[in-house]
Structure formats: structure tokens, C-alpha cells
Coordinates of C-alpha atoms in Angstrom, one line a residue:
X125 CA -5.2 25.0 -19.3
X126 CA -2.3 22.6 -19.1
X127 CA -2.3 20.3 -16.1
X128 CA 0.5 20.4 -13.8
X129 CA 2.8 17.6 -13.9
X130 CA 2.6 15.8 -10.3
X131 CA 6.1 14.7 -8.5
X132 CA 6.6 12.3 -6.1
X133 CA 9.7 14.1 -3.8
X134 CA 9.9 11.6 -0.7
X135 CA 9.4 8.3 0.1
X136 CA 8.6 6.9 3.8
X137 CA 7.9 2.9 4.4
X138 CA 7.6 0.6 7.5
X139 CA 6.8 -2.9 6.3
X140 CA 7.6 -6.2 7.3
X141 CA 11.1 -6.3 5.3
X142 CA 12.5 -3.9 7.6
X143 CA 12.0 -0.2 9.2
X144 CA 12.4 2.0 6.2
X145 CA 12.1 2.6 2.6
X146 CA 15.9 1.1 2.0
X147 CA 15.3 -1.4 4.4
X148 CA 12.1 -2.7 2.8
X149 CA 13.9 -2.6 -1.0
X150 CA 16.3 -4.7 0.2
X151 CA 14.0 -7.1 1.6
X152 CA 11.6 -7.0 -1.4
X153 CA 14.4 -7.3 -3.7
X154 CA 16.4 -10.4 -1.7
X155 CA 12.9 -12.3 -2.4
X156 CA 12.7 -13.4 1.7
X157 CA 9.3 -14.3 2.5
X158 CA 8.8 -12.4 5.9
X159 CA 5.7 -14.5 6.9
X160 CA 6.3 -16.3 10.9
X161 CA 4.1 -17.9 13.0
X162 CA 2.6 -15.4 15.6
X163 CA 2.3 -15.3 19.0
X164 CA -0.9 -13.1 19.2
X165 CA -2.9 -15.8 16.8
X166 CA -1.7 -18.9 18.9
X167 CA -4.4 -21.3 18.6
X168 CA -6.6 -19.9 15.3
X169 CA -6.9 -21.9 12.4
X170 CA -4.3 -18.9 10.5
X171 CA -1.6 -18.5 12.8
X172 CA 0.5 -16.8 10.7
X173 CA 1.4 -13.1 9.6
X174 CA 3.7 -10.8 8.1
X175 CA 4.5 -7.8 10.7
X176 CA 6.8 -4.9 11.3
X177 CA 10.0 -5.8 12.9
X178 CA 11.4 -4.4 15.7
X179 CA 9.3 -0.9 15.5
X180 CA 9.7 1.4 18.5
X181 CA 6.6 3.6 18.5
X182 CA 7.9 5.5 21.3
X183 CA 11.5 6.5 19.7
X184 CA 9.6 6.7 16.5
X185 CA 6.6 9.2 17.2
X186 CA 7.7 9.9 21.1
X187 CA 6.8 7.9 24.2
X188 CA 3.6 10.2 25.2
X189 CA 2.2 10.2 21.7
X190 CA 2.7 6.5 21.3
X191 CA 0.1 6.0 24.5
X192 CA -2.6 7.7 22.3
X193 CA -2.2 6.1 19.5
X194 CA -3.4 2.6 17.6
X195 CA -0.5 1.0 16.2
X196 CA -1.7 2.1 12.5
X197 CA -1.2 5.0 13.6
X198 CA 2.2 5.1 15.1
X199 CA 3.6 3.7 11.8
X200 CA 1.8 6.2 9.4
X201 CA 3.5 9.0 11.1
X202 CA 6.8 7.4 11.2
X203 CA 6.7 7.5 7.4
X204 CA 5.9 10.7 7.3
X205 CA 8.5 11.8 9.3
X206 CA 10.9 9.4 6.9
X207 CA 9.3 10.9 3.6
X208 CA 9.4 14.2 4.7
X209 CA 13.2 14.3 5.1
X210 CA 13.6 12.1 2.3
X211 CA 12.0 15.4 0.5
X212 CA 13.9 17.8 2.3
X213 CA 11.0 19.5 3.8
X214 CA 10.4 21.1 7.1
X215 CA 7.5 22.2 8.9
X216 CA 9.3 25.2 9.9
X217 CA 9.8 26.6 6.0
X218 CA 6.8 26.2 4.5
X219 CA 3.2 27.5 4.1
X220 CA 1.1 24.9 6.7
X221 CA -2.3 26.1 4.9
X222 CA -1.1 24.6 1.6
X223 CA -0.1 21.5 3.0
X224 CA -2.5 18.7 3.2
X225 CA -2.8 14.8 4.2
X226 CA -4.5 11.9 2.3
X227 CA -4.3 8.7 4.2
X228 CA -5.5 5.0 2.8
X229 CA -7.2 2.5 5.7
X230 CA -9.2 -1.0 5.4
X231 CA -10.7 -1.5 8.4
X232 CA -9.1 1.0 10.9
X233 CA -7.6 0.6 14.7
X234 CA -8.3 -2.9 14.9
X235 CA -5.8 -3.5 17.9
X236 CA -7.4 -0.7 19.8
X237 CA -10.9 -2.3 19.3
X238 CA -9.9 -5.5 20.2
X239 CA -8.1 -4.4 23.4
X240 CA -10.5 -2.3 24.9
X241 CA -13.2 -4.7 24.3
X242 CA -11.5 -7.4 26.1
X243 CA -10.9 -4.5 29.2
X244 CA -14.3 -3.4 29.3
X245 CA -15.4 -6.9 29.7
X246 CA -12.2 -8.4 32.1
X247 CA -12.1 -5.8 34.3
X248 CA -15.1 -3.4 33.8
X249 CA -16.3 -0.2 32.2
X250 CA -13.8 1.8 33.9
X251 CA -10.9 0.6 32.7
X252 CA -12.2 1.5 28.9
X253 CA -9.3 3.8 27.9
X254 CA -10.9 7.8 28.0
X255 CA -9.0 8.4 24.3
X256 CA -10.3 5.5 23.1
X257 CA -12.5 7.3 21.0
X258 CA -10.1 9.5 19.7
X259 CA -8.1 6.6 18.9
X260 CA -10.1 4.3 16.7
X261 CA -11.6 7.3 15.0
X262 CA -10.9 6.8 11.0
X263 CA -10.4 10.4 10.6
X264 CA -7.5 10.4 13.3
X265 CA -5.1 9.0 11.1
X266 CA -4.7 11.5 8.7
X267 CA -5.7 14.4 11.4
X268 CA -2.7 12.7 13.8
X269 CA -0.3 13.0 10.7
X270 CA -1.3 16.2 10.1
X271 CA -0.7 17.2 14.2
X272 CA 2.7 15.8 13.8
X273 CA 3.7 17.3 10.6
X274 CA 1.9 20.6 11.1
X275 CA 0.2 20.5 8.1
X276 CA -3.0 22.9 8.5
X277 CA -4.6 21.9 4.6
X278 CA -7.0 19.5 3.7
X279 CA -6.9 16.1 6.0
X280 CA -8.5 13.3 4.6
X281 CA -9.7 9.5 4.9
X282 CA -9.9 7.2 2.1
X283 CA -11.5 3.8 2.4
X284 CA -11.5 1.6 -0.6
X285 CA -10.6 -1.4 1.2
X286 CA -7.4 -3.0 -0.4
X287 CA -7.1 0.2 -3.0
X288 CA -7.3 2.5 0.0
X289 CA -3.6 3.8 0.1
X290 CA -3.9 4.0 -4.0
X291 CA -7.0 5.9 -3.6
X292 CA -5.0 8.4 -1.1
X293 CA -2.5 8.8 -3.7
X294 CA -4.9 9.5 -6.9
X295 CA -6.9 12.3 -4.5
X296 CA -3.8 13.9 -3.9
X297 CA -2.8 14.2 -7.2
X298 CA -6.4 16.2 -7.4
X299 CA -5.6 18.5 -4.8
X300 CA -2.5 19.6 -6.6
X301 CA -3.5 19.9 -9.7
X302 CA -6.4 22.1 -8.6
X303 CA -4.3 24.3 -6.5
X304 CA -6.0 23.5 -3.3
X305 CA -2.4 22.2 -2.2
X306 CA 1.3 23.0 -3.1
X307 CA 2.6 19.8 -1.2
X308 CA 0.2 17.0 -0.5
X309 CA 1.6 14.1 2.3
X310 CA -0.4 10.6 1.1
X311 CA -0.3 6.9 1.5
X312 CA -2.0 4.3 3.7
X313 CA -1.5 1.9 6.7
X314 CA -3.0 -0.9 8.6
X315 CA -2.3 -2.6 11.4
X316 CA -4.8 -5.8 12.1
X317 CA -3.0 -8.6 12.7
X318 CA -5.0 -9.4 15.5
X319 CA -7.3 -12.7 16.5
X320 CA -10.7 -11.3 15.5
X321 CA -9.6 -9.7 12.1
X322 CA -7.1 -12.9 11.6
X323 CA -10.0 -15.0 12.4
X324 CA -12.3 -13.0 10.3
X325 CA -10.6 -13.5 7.1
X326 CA -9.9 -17.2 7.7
X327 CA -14.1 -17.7 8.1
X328 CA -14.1 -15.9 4.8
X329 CA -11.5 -17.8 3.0
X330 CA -9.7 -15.5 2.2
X331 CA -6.4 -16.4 4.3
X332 CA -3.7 -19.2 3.3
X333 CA -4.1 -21.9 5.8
X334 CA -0.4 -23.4 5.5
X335 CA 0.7 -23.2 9.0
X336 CA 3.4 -25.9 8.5
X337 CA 5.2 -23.6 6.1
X338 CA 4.6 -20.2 6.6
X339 CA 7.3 -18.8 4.7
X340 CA 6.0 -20.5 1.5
X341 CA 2.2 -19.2 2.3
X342 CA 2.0 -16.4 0.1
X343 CA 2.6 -17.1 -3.5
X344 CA 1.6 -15.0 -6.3
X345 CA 0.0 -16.6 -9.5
X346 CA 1.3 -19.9 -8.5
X347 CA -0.5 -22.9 -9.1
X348 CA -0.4 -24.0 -5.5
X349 CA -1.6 -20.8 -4.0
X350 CA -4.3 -21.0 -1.5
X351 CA -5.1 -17.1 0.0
X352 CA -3.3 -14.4 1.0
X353 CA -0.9 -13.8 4.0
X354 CA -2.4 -10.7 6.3
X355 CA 0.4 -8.1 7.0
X356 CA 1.1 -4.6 8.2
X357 CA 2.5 -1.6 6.7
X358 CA 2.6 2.1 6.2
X359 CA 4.0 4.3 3.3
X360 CA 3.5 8.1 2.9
X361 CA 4.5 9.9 -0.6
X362 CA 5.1 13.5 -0.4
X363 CA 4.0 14.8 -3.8
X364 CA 4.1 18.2 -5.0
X365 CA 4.0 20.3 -8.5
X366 CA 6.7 19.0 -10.5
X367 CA 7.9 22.7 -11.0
X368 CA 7.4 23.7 -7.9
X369 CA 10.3 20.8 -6.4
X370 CA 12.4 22.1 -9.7
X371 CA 12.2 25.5 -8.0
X372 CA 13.5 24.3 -4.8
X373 CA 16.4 22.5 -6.5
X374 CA 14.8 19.4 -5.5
X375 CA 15.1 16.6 -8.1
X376 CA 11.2 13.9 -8.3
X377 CA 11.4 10.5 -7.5
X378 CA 9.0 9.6 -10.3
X379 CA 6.0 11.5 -11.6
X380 CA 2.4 10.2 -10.5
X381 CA 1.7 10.3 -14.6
X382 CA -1.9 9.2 -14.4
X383 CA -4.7 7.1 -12.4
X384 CA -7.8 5.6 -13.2
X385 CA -10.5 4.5 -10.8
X386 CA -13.5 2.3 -11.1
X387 CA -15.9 0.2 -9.4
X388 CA -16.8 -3.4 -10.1
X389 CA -20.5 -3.3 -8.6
X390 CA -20.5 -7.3 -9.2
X391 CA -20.1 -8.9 -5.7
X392 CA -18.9 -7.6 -2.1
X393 CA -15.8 -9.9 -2.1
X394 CA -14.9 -11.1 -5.8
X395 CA -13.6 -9.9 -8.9
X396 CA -15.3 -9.6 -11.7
X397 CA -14.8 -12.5 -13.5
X398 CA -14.1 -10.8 -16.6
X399 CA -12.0 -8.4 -15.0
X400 CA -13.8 -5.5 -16.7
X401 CA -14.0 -2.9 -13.9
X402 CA -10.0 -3.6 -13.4
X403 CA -9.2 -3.5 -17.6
X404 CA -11.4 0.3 -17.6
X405 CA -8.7 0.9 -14.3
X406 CA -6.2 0.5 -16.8
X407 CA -7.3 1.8 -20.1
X408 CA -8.1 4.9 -17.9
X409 CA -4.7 5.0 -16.1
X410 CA -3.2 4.9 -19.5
X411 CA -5.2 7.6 -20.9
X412 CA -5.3 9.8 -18.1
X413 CA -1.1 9.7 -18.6
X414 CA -0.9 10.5 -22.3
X415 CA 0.6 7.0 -22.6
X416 CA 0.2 3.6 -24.8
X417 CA 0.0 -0.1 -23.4
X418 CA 3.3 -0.2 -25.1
X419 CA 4.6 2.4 -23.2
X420 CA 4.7 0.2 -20.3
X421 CA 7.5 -1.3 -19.2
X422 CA 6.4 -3.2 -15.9
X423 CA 3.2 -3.7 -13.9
X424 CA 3.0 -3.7 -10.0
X425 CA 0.7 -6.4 -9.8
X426 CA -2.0 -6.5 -6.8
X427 CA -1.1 -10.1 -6.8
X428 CA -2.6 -11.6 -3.6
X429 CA -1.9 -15.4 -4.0
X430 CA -6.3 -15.7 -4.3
X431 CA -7.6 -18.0 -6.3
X432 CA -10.2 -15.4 -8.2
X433 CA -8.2 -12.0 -7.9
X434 CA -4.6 -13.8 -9.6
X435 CA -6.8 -15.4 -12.5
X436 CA -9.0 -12.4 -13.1
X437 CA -5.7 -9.9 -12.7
X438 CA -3.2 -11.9 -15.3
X439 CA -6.4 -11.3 -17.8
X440 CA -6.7 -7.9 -17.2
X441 CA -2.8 -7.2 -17.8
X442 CA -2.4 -9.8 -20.7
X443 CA -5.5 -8.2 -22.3
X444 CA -4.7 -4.4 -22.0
X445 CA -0.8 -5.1 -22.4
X446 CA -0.6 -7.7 -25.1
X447 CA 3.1 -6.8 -25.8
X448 CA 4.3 -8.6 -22.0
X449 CA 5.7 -6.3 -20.2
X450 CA 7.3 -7.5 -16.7
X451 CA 5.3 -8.2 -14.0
X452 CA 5.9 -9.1 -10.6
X453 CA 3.6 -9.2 -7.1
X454 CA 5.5 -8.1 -4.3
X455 CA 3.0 -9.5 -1.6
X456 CA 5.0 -12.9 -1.5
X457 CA 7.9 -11.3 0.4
X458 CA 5.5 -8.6 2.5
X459 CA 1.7 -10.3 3.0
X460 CA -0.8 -8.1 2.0
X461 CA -0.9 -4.9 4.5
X462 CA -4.9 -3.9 3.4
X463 CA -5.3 -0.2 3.5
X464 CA -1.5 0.5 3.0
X465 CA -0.6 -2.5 0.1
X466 CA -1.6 0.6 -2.6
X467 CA 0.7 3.2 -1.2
X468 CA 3.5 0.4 0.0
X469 CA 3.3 -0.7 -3.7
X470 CA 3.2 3.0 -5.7
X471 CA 6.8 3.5 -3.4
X472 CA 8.0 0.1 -4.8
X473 CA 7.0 0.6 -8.1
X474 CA 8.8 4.3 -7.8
X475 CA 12.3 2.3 -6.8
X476 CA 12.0 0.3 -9.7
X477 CA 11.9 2.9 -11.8
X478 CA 15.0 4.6 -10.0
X479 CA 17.2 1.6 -9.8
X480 CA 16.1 0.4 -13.0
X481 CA 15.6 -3.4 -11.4
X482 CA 12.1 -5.0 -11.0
X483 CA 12.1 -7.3 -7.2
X484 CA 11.1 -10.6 -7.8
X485 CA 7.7 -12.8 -6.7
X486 CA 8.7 -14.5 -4.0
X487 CA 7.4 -18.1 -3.9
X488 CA 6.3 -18.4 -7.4
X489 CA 7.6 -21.9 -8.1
X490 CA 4.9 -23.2 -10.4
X491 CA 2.8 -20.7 -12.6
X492 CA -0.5 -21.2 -12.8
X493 CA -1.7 -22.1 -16.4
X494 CA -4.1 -19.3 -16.0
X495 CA -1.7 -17.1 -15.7
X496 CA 0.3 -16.3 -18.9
X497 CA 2.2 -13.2 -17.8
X498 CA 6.2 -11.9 -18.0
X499 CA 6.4 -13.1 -14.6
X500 CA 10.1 -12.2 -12.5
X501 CA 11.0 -14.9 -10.5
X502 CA 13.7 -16.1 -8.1
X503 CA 16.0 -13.1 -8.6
X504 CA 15.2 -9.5 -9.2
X505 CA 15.6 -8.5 -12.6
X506 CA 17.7 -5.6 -13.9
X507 CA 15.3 -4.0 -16.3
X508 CA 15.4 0.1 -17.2
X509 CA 12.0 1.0 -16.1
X510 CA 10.5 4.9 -17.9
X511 CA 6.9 3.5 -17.6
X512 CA 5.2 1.7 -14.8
X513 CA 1.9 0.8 -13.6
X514 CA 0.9 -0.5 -10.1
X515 CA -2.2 -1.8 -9.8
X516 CA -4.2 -2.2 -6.9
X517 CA -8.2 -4.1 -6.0
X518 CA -10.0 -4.2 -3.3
X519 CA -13.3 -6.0 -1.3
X520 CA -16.2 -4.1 -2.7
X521 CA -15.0 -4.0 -6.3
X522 CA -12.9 -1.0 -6.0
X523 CA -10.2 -0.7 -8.9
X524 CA -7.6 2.0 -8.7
X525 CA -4.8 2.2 -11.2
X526 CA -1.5 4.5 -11.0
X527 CA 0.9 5.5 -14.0
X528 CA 4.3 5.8 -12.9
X529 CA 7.0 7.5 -15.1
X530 CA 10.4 9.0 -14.9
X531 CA 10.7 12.7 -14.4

């Protein structure tokens, strides 16, 4: 039996370019580092962050539904709402029971946890919020989304650390192609820009420490990189039978071509050094889409201005794409949002392939040696895209690769 092609129909994106998915193309596109000095992190050895501008939860998801939710939550359902109309969907047209949610989150409603643990021990036990359970549950993102949209399907949590909203993405293509869904909402978000995660990362080394520049803090494969800049985003992707949005007169975005997932199993924080588990991602990616490494016309890098992961990652792509295709990391204008980087990163990698003009990585001054890719720099480049990968690699070894293409 011949596998349904799977269509990406709507777009939805908060980052910290801007509220919205044309919002946050500009920004990425304009190469402006959005990395500031933070108010909430006053005092930490990091003091820096990447964070949605001037987001309303209350006009956004409404003022009562805001009180209930963490913050990663409030902005996963405002893309929603933005990919759903980007789709031309309603709640009120179609089936509920074949509509389901996929969300991607790293390490969950960190703002809630952090909150309520400092009112429990301020001002006491009884001043512990009574939905505070319901609001740092992992399972009430996607169920919240699902509440909002009225989608009565599958609703599901993927955790694969940094890979997470890629993860989201590759199990929703399963539940179409099965024919447990007909329209699948999926993508991932985080929200932990807060002194104990911030903190947290520092101890580990993972976070740049240049706190006299903060702008110039994230910067993919350059040679003067020193960690990666923690952020917060959401995306959602509506995706749905490629025939079935033909049928509705509904022209695809892209088409979610193929995916391939792996594991690492090395080391809880570090790449392979060989980048194997990332170069199977690939291979499989590429299979799984009926396509050649010369097929592709531009990679998505997960680029997170690390030491280890921007060595080990311009291997993997120089080795499975000898021919140099473009590549570009777009976590030097947007920090790296965790859970939601994946899904934040398929969306981008879909605009490229629309506007036929890869955004450029912002910062990258001074290539590393290491690195011998088709890097874009300074401006974005006007490239006609039919092919694209978007990689993305997270804590734990988790490798998850996507295969973009145009309809």
C-alpha cells in the first residue's frame, strides 16, 4: 500500500523575533541577535536570554485561561490558534475525533515550579496554588491545546529533550499515515528562562557566559563560540493528508517528506564524537523520503554555538552531504528554545522553502576550522529551496531528522 503523502497546511510561531510566524521570518531573516540582559536572572553568573516580546497571554488565550496556565503553555496554544487559521480550519467544521495534538517539551513548566516553590516556602503551604498540579503536569500541554482547539483525537507528550518539538512532528506524521488522524496539530514549546533552569545550565557548561555582549553570545560554528543562549518559543504545524488539503482546495506549505530517529546511547549530555547516531538520523531521513544527499538543497542545522555539538554536527552534514549544500543555524538570532527549537526550526525550514531564501547565522564572524560547511552568513541568501533537511539533537543522545520538500 502506498503511503500517504503528509502536508504541512498552517504554520503558528511565538519566538523571541517577534509574535508570529511573519514576525519571526523577518527577524530570523534581518540576522538581529535578540539575546538582552534579563531582569529575572539579575545576579547569576548567565544573565542573559532570548524571550518572547511583548506576549499578552490574556488577549492571546483569554484572561481566565491565562491564570491556569504556565507560560509554555500560554504560547503553545497561541500558535495553535495562529496555525489553525493559517490553515483555514475551524473547530466548528470538522470531525473532533479525527483531530489530534502532538506537543514537544524539555523540561516542562519550569516558571510554575519555581514560583510555587518560593510561595510555599515565603508565605506557607496555603498559598501553594490548588491548579498547581494541573499546571506543571507534562501531559497538560498537549491536553490544554487540545481543550482550546476542541480536538477529541489522540493527545500526546513527547520528551526528547532538544529534539522534542521534532519528535512531535515525526509522530504525527505516524498518526496520519495510519489513519488514526485526518488532521494532526504538532510542534513544541518551552518556557524556562528562569534562575534555577538559567543557573542549572550555567553549572553544566552548557550556557555562553558573555554577559558584556549579549547580543554577540550565540554564535553558530564560530571559532569564538562558548555555549548556547537559553530562549523560549512555541510553533505548532497543522499537518494533514496531502490529498485530503487538495480536496479542500487548500494548497501545503511543504510536505513533511521523511524523518529519521535515533539514539546515541554514548553519554547523557555529549554527542557522539563521531556523530554516528546523528549521520544514521540522516541516512534515515533521506531514505525514509525517497530522496539522495544530492537532493538536498539546504540543511537546518541544530547549530547551538557548543563546543562538541557544532564540531560533531558540521561532520555529520559534510559526511552525508559531500556535495555542500547551504547551511545555516538559526539559534544565533533566537537562543535555543529546548523543547520547541525542533518545531520552531521545521516552520523555518518550511519558509525557506516557500520564499526560496535561506536566513542567515547570525554572529558567525570567524568559522571554526572544524567546521567546513556552505555556511550563510551576514545576509540571507536567495537560494530556490525543493529539498530541505532540519536537523535537530538533544541531552540524552536523541537524534531526530526531518525531510522537507515542496508540494
Amino acid at each position: 500500500m502506498t503511503r500517504p503523502e503528509i502536508a504541512v497546511t498552517g504554520l503558528g510561531m511565538l519566538t523571541p523575533a517577534g509574535i508570529g510566524v511573519e514576525a519571526t521570518w523577518r527577524g530570523v531573516c534581518d540576522g538581529e541577535a535578540t539575546a538582552a540582559t534579563a531582569s529575572q536572572l539579575a545576579g547569576l553568573p548567565v544573565d542573559f536570554c532570548c524571550s518572547v516580546p511583548s506576549f499578552d497571554a490574556g488577549a492571546s488565550v483569554g484572561r481566565r485561561t491565562a491564570r491556569r496556565l504556565d507560560r509554555s503553555t500560554q504560547l503553545v496554544i497561541a500558535a495553535a490558534k495562529e496555525a489553525l487559521h493559517d490553515a483555514a480550519l475551524s473547530p466548528a467544521t470538522w470531525d473532533s475525533t479525527r483531530v489530534g495534538v502532538v506537543t514537544g517539551l524539555a523540561l516542562g513548566a519550569s516558571q510554575t515550579w519555581e514560583n510555587q516553590t518560593h510561595q510555599m516556602r515565603d508565605r506557607g503551604p496555603r498559598q501553594v496554588s490548588p491548579l498547581m498540579i494541573t499546571m506543571i503536569g507534562p501531559s497538560a500541554v498537549a491536553g490544554e491545546v487540545a481543550l482550546a482547539c476542541q480536538a477529541h483525537g489522540p493527545s500526546l507528550m513527547t520528551a526528547t529533550a532538544c529534539a522534542s518539538g521534532a519528535t512531535a512532528l515525526a509522530l504525527a506524521r505516524d498518526l496520519l499515515t495510519t489513519g488514526e488522524c485526518d488532521i494532526v496539530l504538532a510542534g513544541g514549546t518551552e518556557s524556562c528562562n528562569t534562575p534555577l533552569i538559567a543557573t542549572g545550565l550555567a553549572q553544566l557548561g552548557a550556557l555562553s557566559t558573555r554577559c558584556d555582549d549579549p547580543a554577540a553570545a550565540s554564535r553558530p560554528f564560530d571559532r569564538s563560540r562558548d555555549g548556547f543562549v537559553l530562549g523560549e518559543a512555541a510553533a505548532v504545524l497543522v499537518l494533514e493528508r496531502a490529498r485530503d488539503a487538495t480536496a479542500r482546495g487548500h494548497r501545503p506549505r511543504a510536505l513533511l517528506a521523511g524523518c529519521g530517529s535515533t539514539t546515541d546511547a554514548y553519554h547523557p549530555t555529549a554527542p557522539h564524537p563521531e556523530g554516528r547516531g546523528a549521520k544514521h538520523a540522516m541516512r534515515l531521513a533521506l531514505a525514509d523520503a525517497g530522496l539522495t544527499p544530492h537532493d538536498v538543497d539546504y540543511v537546518n542545522a541544530h547549530g547551538t554555538s557548543t563546543l562538541l555539538n557544532d564540531t560533531v554536527e558540521a561532520d555529520t552534514i559534510s559526511t552525508v552531504l559531500p556535495h555542500g549544500p547551504f547551511v545555516t543555524s538559526t539559534k544565533g538570532v533566537l537562543g535555543h528554545s529546548l523543547g520547541a527549537t525542533g518545531a520552531v526550526e521545521a516552520a523555518l525550514t518550511i519558509l525557506s522553502i516557500q520564499n526560496s531564501l535561506i536566513p542567515p547565522t547570525a554572529n558567525l564572524e570567524n568559522p571554526d576550522l572544524g567546521c567546513d560547511l556552505n555556511l550563510v552568513t551576514k545576509a540571507a541568501a536567495e537560494q530556490r529551496v525543493n529539498v530541505a533537511l532540519s536537523n535537530s539533537f538533544g541531552f540524552g543522545g536523541h537524534n531526530v531528522v526531518l525531510a522537507f520538500r515542496t508540494p
